[in-house]
Coordinates of C-alpha atoms in Angstrom, one line a residue:
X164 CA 0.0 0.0 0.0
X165 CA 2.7 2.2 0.8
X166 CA 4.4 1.8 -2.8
X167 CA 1.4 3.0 -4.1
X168 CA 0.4 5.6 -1.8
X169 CA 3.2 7.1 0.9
X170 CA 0.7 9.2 2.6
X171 CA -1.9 6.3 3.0
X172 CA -3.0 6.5 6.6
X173 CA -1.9 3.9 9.5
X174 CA -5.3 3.7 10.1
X175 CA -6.2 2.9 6.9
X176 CA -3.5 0.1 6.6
X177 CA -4.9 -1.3 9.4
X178 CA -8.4 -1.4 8.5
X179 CA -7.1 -3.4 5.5
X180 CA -4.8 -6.0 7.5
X181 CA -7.4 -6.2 9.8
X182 CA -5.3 -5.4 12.7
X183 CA -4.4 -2.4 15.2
X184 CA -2.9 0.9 13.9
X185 CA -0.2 0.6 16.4
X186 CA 0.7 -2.7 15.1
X187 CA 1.0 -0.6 11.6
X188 CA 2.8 2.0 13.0
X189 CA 5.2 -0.4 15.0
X190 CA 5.9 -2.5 11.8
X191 CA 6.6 1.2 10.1
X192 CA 9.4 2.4 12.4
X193 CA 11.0 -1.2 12.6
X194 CA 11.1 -0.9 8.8
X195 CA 12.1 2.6 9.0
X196 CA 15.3 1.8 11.3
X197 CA 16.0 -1.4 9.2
X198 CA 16.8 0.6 6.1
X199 CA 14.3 -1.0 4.2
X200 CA 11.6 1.6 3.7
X201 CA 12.0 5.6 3.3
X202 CA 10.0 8.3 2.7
X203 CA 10.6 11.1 0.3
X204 CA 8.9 13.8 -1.6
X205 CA 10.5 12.7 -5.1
X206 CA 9.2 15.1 -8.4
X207 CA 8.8 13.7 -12.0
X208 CA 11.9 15.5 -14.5
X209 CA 9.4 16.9 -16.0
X210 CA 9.2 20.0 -13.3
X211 CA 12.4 20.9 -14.2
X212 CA 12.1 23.1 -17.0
X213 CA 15.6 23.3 -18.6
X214 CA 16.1 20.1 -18.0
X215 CA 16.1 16.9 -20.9
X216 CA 15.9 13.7 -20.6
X217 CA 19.1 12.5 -22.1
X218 CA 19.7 9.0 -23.3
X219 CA 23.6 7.6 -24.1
X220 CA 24.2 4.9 -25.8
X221 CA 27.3 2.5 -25.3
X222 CA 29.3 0.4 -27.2
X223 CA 31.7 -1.3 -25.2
X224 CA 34.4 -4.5 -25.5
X225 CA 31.9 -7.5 -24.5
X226 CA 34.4 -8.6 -21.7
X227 CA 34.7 -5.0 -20.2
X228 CA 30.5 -4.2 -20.5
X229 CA 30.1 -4.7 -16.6
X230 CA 33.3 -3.0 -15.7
X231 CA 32.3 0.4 -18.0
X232 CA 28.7 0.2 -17.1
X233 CA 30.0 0.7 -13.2
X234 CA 32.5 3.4 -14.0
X235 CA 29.7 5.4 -15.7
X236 CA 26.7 4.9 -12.8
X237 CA 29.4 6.4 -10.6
X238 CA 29.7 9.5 -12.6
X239 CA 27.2 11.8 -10.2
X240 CA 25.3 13.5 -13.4
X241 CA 24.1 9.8 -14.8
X242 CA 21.1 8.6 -13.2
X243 CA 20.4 5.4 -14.3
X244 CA 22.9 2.8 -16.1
X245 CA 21.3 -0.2 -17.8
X246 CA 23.1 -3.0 -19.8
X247 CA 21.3 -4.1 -22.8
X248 CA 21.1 -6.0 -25.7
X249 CA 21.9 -5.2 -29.4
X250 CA 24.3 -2.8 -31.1
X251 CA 24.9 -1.2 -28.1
X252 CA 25.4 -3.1 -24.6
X253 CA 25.5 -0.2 -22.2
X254 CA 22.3 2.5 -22.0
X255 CA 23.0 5.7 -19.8
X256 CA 20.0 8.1 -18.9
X257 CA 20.5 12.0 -16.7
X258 CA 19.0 14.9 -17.1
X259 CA 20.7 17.9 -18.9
X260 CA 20.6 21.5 -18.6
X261 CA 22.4 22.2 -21.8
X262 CA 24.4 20.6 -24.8
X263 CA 27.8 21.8 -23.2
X264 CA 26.4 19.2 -19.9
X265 CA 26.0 16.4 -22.6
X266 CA 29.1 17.1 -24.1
X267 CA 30.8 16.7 -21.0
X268 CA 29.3 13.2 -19.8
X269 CA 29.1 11.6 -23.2
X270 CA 32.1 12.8 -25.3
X271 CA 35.0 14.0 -22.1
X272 CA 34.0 11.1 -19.6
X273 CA 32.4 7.9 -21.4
X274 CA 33.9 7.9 -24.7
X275 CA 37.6 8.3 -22.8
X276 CA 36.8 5.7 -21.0
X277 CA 39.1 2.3 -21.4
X278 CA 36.9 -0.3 -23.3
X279 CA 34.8 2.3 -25.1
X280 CA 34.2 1.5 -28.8
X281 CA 31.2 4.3 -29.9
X282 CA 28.6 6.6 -28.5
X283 CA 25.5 7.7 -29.6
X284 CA 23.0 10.4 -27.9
X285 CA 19.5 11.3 -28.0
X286 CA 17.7 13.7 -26.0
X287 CA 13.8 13.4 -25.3
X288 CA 11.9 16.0 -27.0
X289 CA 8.4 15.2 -25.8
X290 CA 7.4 12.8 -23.1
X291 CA 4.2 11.0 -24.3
X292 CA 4.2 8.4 -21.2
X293 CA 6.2 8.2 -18.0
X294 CA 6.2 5.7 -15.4
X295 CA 7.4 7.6 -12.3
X296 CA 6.5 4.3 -10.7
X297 CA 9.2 2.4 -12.7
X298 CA 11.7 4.5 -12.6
X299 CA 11.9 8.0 -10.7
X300 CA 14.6 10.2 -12.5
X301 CA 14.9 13.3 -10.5
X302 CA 17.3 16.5 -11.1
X303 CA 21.1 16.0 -11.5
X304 CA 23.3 16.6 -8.8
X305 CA 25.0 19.8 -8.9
X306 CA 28.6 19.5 -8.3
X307 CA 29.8 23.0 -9.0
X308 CA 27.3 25.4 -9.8
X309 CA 28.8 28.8 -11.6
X310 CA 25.3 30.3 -12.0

């Protein structure tokens, strides 16, 4: 219920457990403490108005794919890293203020990269259906702002 609704009530949960809110409200802060639930207000990309959905493609050596696709989800900009089939092997998604910001991920950090064959980019001009549910892609980290 939570998954589907983070602001569902404990007393609702309850009512449809059939057992005591405090019971649901125990179970929450265990699972809270554990690590294995959070909540957070998360936005779709889609309020960030400069921002495009970016989409590089990888080539990479066949025996270096899981090594590269690491190396790029740990570049702070990339927000989602997904190893694929077909002429490309390696699929990187973030969000971009401008072309320089693409440039910079695509051309001066993945393409240098050791085990790099091609790129290719794209960048989402309209979004006709997004799954925030599927994947949440929210606003790039800024590591030095000169704004």
């Amino acid at each position: 219920m939570l998954g589907r609704d983070a602001r569902v009530s404990n007393r609702r949960i309850a009512a449809e457990l059939g057992v005591t809110e405090g019971t649901v409200r125990g179970r929450i802060k265990r699972l809270q403490q554990d690590g294995l639930i959070a909540f957070t207000a998360i936005t779709g990309f889609q309020i960030e108005q400069r921002a495009r959905l970016a989409f590089i493609n990888v080539q990479a050596e066949v025996n270096r794919v899981r090594e590269v696709a690491q190396v790029i989800a740990d570049i702070p900009t990339v927000n989602a890293v997904l190893i694929t089939m077909g002429q490309f092997n390696i699929t990187a998604m973030c969000l971009i203020h401008d072309l320089d910001a693409l440039v910079e991920v695509a051309s001066d950090r993945i393409l240098a990269l050791e085990g790099v064959r091609h790129v290719e980019t794209s960048i989402a001009v309209r979004t006709v259906k997004y799954n925030d549910r599927m994947a949440k892609i929210t606003r790039p980290t800024v590591i030095c702002d000169d704004d």
